Amino acid sequence: MALRTIRTEGDEILRKKCREVKEITPRVKELIGDMLDTMYEADGVGLAAPQVGVLKRVVVIDVGEGPLVMVNPEIKETFGEQTGDEGCLSVPGMAGQVTRPQRVVAAYCDENGDEYEIEAEDLLARAICHEVDHLDGKLYVDVVEGPLRSVESGED
Ligand code: NI
């Protein structure tokens, strides 16, 4: 496993739509491992494959409950809304208010290709929505309410 370079806003790859993963190959497993390493190293709560320059529908999330690997994630249902602070490893040092569903139901495959459905709320629901947006070339700065503000570097 290895660290990969995180692409930042302005890099065109962040604006492209990712392709579905048809098969969990050794290469996809390596990508997942590297994404987890890269996310933890950067003190992030989530990372999507395009952020490391790979246009595949893969995200990793850890909101403090252990790693969640989602291959081909799909949000099936959303409930309610929450407005709160959001940041992104591709927009370093910044944060802003974003409204997201309070709860989501999402389907995905894990790193072994097994299918799951998860019901998530609060921060995890927010993280899933943020990361799935990345797979469609969307960044939170597109939907931020009000100005972005800078946050102290080193904050996590
Ligand atoms: Ni992000």
PDB file of C-alpha atoms and ligand atoms in Angstrom:
ATOM      1  CA  MET A   1       0.000   0.000   0.000  1.00  0.00           C
ATOM      2  CA  ALA A   2       1.134   3.494  -0.651  1.00  0.00           C
ATOM      3  CA  LEU A   3       0.153   7.085  -0.411  1.00  0.00           C
ATOM      4  CA  ARG A   4      -1.244   8.718  -3.530  1.00  0.00           C
ATOM      5  CA  THR A   5      -1.241  12.373  -4.440  1.00  0.00           C
ATOM      6  CA  ILE A   6      -4.513  14.153  -3.664  1.00  0.00           C
ATOM      7  CA  ARG A   7      -5.751  16.235  -6.586  1.00  0.00           C
ATOM      8  CA  THR A   8      -6.997  19.687  -5.698  1.00  0.00           C
ATOM      9  CA  GLU A   9      -9.724  21.935  -7.050  1.00  0.00           C
ATOM     10  CA  GLY A  10      -8.871  23.147 -10.531  1.00  0.00           C
ATOM     11  CA  ASP A  11      -7.667  19.702 -11.599  1.00  0.00           C
ATOM     12  CA  GLU A  12     -10.042  18.665 -14.380  1.00  0.00           C
ATOM     13  CA  ILE A  13     -10.190  15.056 -13.271  1.00  0.00           C
ATOM     14  CA  LEU A  14     -12.285  16.139 -10.262  1.00  0.00           C
ATOM     15  CA  ARG A  15     -14.988  17.269 -12.700  1.00  0.00           C
ATOM     16  CA  LYS A  16     -15.315  14.010 -14.626  1.00  0.00           C
ATOM     17  CA  LYS A  17     -17.874  11.259 -14.147  1.00  0.00           C
ATOM     18  CA  CYS A  18     -16.446   7.990 -12.865  1.00  0.00           C
ATOM     19  CA  ARG A  19     -16.995   4.564 -14.391  1.00  0.00           C
ATOM     20  CA  GLU A  20     -18.632   1.681 -12.601  1.00  0.00           C
ATOM     21  CA  VAL A  21     -16.286  -1.029 -11.313  1.00  0.00           C
ATOM     22  CA  LYS A  22     -17.173  -4.226 -13.174  1.00  0.00           C
ATOM     23  CA  GLU A  23     -14.804  -6.525 -11.322  1.00  0.00           C
ATOM     24  CA  ILE A  24     -12.755  -6.243  -8.129  1.00  0.00           C
ATOM     25  CA  THR A  25      -9.343  -6.872  -9.648  1.00  0.00           C
ATOM     26  CA  PRO A  26      -6.042  -6.850  -7.707  1.00  0.00           C
ATOM     27  CA  ARG A  27      -5.562  -3.366  -9.123  1.00  0.00           C
ATOM     28  CA  VAL A  28      -8.863  -2.188  -7.621  1.00  0.00           C
ATOM     29  CA  LYS A  29      -7.885  -3.742  -4.263  1.00  0.00           C
ATOM     30  CA  GLU A  30      -4.576  -1.914  -4.408  1.00  0.00           C
ATOM     31  CA  LEU A  31      -6.417   1.327  -5.171  1.00  0.00           C
ATOM     32  CA  ILE A  32      -8.692   0.795  -2.142  1.00  0.00           C
ATOM     33  CA  GLY A  33      -5.710   0.131   0.154  1.00  0.00           C
ATOM     34  CA  ASP A  34      -3.887   3.183  -1.112  1.00  0.00           C
ATOM     35  CA  MET A  35      -7.004   5.335  -0.735  1.00  0.00           C
ATOM     36  CA  LEU A  36      -7.399   4.277   2.907  1.00  0.00           C
ATOM     37  CA  ASP A  37      -3.722   5.047   3.611  1.00  0.00           C
ATOM     38  CA  THR A  38      -4.015   8.397   1.860  1.00  0.00           C
ATOM     39  CA  MET A  39      -7.221   9.338   3.691  1.00  0.00           C
ATOM     40  CA  TYR A  40      -5.803   8.484   7.127  1.00  0.00           C
ATOM     41  CA  GLU A  41      -2.495  10.225   6.401  1.00  0.00           C
ATOM     42  CA  ALA A  42      -4.415  13.381   5.449  1.00  0.00           C
ATOM     43  CA  ASP A  43      -6.713  13.145   8.513  1.00  0.00           C
ATOM     44  CA  GLY A  44      -9.756  13.032   6.263  1.00  0.00           C
ATOM     45  CA  VAL A  45     -13.105  11.336   6.912  1.00  0.00           C
ATOM     46  CA  GLY A  46     -13.580  10.335   3.290  1.00  0.00           C
ATOM     47  CA  LEU A  47     -11.874  10.055  -0.058  1.00  0.00           C
ATOM     48  CA  ALA A  48     -13.148   9.281  -3.544  1.00  0.00           C
ATOM     49  CA  ALA A  49     -11.080   7.689  -6.332  1.00  0.00           C
ATOM     50  CA  PRO A  50     -11.067  10.757  -8.622  1.00  0.00           C
ATOM     51  CA  GLN A  51      -9.338  12.646  -5.807  1.00  0.00           C
ATOM     52  CA  VAL A  52      -6.344  10.398  -6.426  1.00  0.00           C
ATOM     53  CA  GLY A  53      -6.740  10.631 -10.195  1.00  0.00           C
ATOM     54  CA  VAL A  54      -8.680   7.412 -10.843  1.00  0.00           C
ATOM     55  CA  LEU A  55     -12.067   7.591 -12.575  1.00  0.00           C
ATOM     56  CA  LYS A  56     -13.648   4.576 -10.885  1.00  0.00           C
ATOM     57  CA  ARG A  57     -16.685   4.499  -8.613  1.00  0.00           C
ATOM     58  CA  VAL A  58     -14.836   3.776  -5.364  1.00  0.00           C
ATOM     59  CA  VAL A  59     -14.980   5.696  -2.088  1.00  0.00           C
ATOM     60  CA  VAL A  60     -13.556   5.157   1.376  1.00  0.00           C
ATOM     61  CA  ILE A  61     -15.011   6.718   4.512  1.00  0.00           C
ATOM     62  CA  ASP A  62     -14.158   6.682   8.201  1.00  0.00           C
ATOM     63  CA  VAL A  63     -16.176   8.970  10.454  1.00  0.00           C
ATOM     64  CA  GLY A  64     -14.590   7.410  13.526  1.00  0.00           C
ATOM     65  CA  GLU A  65     -16.390   4.065  13.339  1.00  0.00           C
ATOM     66  CA  GLY A  66     -13.768   2.219  11.297  1.00  0.00           C
ATOM     67  CA  PRO A  67     -13.207   2.073   7.548  1.00  0.00           C
ATOM     68  CA  LEU A  68     -16.141   1.812   5.175  1.00  0.00           C
ATOM     69  CA  VAL A  69     -15.205   0.830   1.614  1.00  0.00           C
ATOM     70  CA  MET A  70     -17.919   1.477  -0.962  1.00  0.00           C
ATOM     71  CA  VAL A  71     -17.555   0.244  -4.522  1.00  0.00           C
ATOM     72  CA  ASN A  72     -20.280   1.432  -6.923  1.00  0.00           C
ATOM     73  CA  PRO A  73     -22.188   3.222  -4.142  1.00  0.00           C
ATOM     74  CA  GLU A  74     -25.716   4.257  -4.967  1.00  0.00           C
ATOM     75  CA  ILE A  75     -27.955   6.390  -2.794  1.00  0.00           C
ATOM     76  CA  LYS A  76     -31.373   4.754  -2.863  1.00  0.00           C
ATOM     77  CA  GLU A  77     -33.368   6.929  -0.484  1.00  0.00           C
ATOM     78  CA  THR A  78     -32.899  10.123   1.475  1.00  0.00           C
ATOM     79  CA  PHE A  79     -34.764  11.492   4.483  1.00  0.00           C
ATOM     80  CA  GLY A  80     -34.864  14.930   6.056  1.00  0.00           C
ATOM     81  CA  GLU A  81     -32.043  17.420   5.973  1.00  0.00           C
ATOM     82  CA  GLN A  82     -29.119  18.676   7.996  1.00  0.00           C
ATOM     83  CA  THR A  83     -27.066  21.815   7.547  1.00  0.00           C
ATOM     84  CA  GLY A  84     -23.521  21.806   8.786  1.00  0.00           C
ATOM     85  CA  ASP A  85     -19.867  22.336   8.106  1.00  0.00           C
ATOM     86  CA  GLU A  86     -18.150  20.438   5.374  1.00  0.00           C
ATOM     87  CA  GLY A  87     -14.620  20.311   4.062  1.00  0.00           C
ATOM     88  CA  CYS A  88     -12.786  18.343   1.399  1.00  0.00           C
ATOM     89  CA  LEU A  89      -9.216  17.116   1.020  1.00  0.00           C
ATOM     90  CA  SER A  90      -9.302  18.516  -2.521  1.00  0.00           C
ATOM     91  CA  VAL A  91     -10.102  22.000  -1.180  1.00  0.00           C
ATOM     92  CA  PRO A  92      -7.474  22.129   1.533  1.00  0.00           C
ATOM     93  CA  GLY A  93      -7.767  24.527   4.451  1.00  0.00           C
ATOM     94  CA  MET A  94     -11.351  25.537   3.721  1.00  0.00           C
ATOM     95  CA  ALA A  95     -14.812  24.756   5.088  1.00  0.00           C
ATOM     96  CA  GLY A  96     -18.364  25.853   4.443  1.00  0.00           C
ATOM     97  CA  GLN A  97     -21.994  25.128   5.250  1.00  0.00           C
ATOM     98  CA  VAL A  98     -23.775  22.522   3.175  1.00  0.00           C
ATOM     99  CA  THR A  99     -27.284  21.109   3.475  1.00  0.00           C
ATOM    100  CA  ARG A 100     -27.478  17.337   3.015  1.00  0.00           C
ATOM    101  CA  PRO A 101     -30.042  14.639   3.800  1.00  0.00           C
ATOM    102  CA  GLN A 102     -30.158  13.759   7.483  1.00  0.00           C
ATOM    103  CA  ARG A 103     -30.408  10.067   6.663  1.00  0.00           C
ATOM    104  CA  VAL A 104     -29.695   7.995   3.579  1.00  0.00           C
ATOM    105  CA  VAL A 105     -30.061   4.413   2.439  1.00  0.00           C
ATOM    106  CA  ALA A 106     -27.219   3.410   0.133  1.00  0.00           C
ATOM    107  CA  ALA A 107     -26.313   0.218  -1.728  1.00  0.00           C
ATOM    108  CA  TYR A 108     -22.702  -0.694  -2.473  1.00  0.00           C
ATOM    109  CA  CYS A 109     -20.195  -3.516  -2.781  1.00  0.00           C
ATOM    110  CA  ASP A 110     -17.298  -3.983  -0.411  1.00  0.00           C
ATOM    111  CA  GLU A 111     -13.702  -4.741  -1.410  1.00  0.00           C
ATOM    112  CA  ASN A 112     -14.619  -8.416  -1.889  1.00  0.00           C
ATOM    113  CA  GLY A 113     -17.521  -7.675  -4.202  1.00  0.00           C
ATOM    114  CA  ASP A 114     -20.153  -8.557  -1.593  1.00  0.00           C
ATOM    115  CA  GLU A 115     -23.294  -6.444  -1.813  1.00  0.00           C
ATOM    116  CA  TYR A 116     -24.576  -4.434   1.119  1.00  0.00           C
ATOM    117  CA  GLU A 117     -27.151  -1.847   1.949  1.00  0.00           C
ATOM    118  CA  ILE A 118     -26.462   0.681   4.686  1.00  0.00           C
ATOM    119  CA  GLU A 119     -28.742   3.082   6.489  1.00  0.00           C
ATOM    120  CA  ALA A 120     -26.678   6.029   7.669  1.00  0.00           C
ATOM    121  CA  GLU A 121     -27.462   9.273   9.448  1.00  0.00           C
ATOM    122  CA  ASP A 122     -25.798  12.484  10.587  1.00  0.00           C
ATOM    123  CA  LEU A 123     -22.076  12.701   9.744  1.00  0.00           C
ATOM    124  CA  LEU A 124     -21.979   9.347   7.951  1.00  0.00           C
ATOM    125  CA  ALA A 125     -24.943  10.321   5.755  1.00  0.00           C
ATOM    126  CA  ARG A 126     -23.186  13.592   4.978  1.00  0.00           C
ATOM    127  CA  ALA A 127     -19.925  11.816   4.139  1.00  0.00           C
ATOM    128  CA  ILE A 128     -21.647   9.319   1.817  1.00  0.00           C
ATOM    129  CA  CYS A 129     -23.411  12.136  -0.071  1.00  0.00           C
ATOM    130  CA  HIS A 130     -20.187  14.162  -0.342  1.00  0.00           C
ATOM    131  CA  GLU A 131     -18.159  11.215  -1.639  1.00  0.00           C
ATOM    132  CA  VAL A 132     -20.819   9.989  -4.079  1.00  0.00           C
ATOM    133  CA  ASP A 133     -20.954  13.539  -5.480  1.00  0.00           C
ATOM    134  CA  HIS A 134     -17.217  13.262  -6.225  1.00  0.00           C
ATOM    135  CA  LEU A 135     -17.951  10.247  -8.451  1.00  0.00           C
ATOM    136  CA  ASP A 136     -20.178  12.465 -10.585  1.00  0.00           C
ATOM    137  CA  GLY A 137     -17.663  15.296 -10.809  1.00  0.00           C
ATOM    138  CA  LYS A 138     -19.319  17.437  -8.145  1.00  0.00           C
ATOM    139  CA  LEU A 139     -17.588  19.276  -5.312  1.00  0.00           C
ATOM    140  CA  TYR A 140     -19.175  20.655  -2.152  1.00  0.00           C
ATOM    141  CA  VAL A 141     -18.085  24.142  -3.166  1.00  0.00           C
ATOM    142  CA  ASP A 142     -20.792  23.920  -5.889  1.00  0.00           C
ATOM    143  CA  VAL A 143     -23.527  23.745  -3.250  1.00  0.00           C
ATOM    144  CA  VAL A 144     -21.957  25.620  -0.337  1.00  0.00           C
ATOM    145  CA  GLU A 145     -24.256  28.112   1.367  1.00  0.00           C
ATOM    146  CA  GLY A 146     -22.474  31.394   1.848  1.00  0.00           C
ATOM    147  CA  PRO A 147     -18.738  31.919   1.690  1.00  0.00           C
ATOM    148  CA  LEU A 148     -16.028  29.359   2.217  1.00  0.00           C
ATOM    149  CA  ARG A 149     -13.896  30.203   5.209  1.00  0.00           C
ATOM    150  CA  SER A 150     -10.376  29.179   5.938  1.00  0.00           C
ATOM    151  CA  VAL A 151      -9.728  26.772   8.763  1.00  0.00           C
ATOM    152  CA  GLU A 152      -6.464  26.441  10.628  1.00  0.00           C
ATOM    153  CA  SER A 153      -4.172  23.958   8.997  1.00  0.00           C
ATOM    154  CA  GLY A 154      -3.591  20.969  11.184  1.00  0.00           C
ATOM    155  CA  GLU A 155      -7.213  20.942  12.302  1.00  0.00           C
ATOM    156  CA  ASP A 156      -8.900  17.590  11.887  1.00  0.00           C
TER     157      ASP A 156
HETATM  158 NI    NI B   1     -14.278  15.752  -0.876  1.00  0.00          NI
END
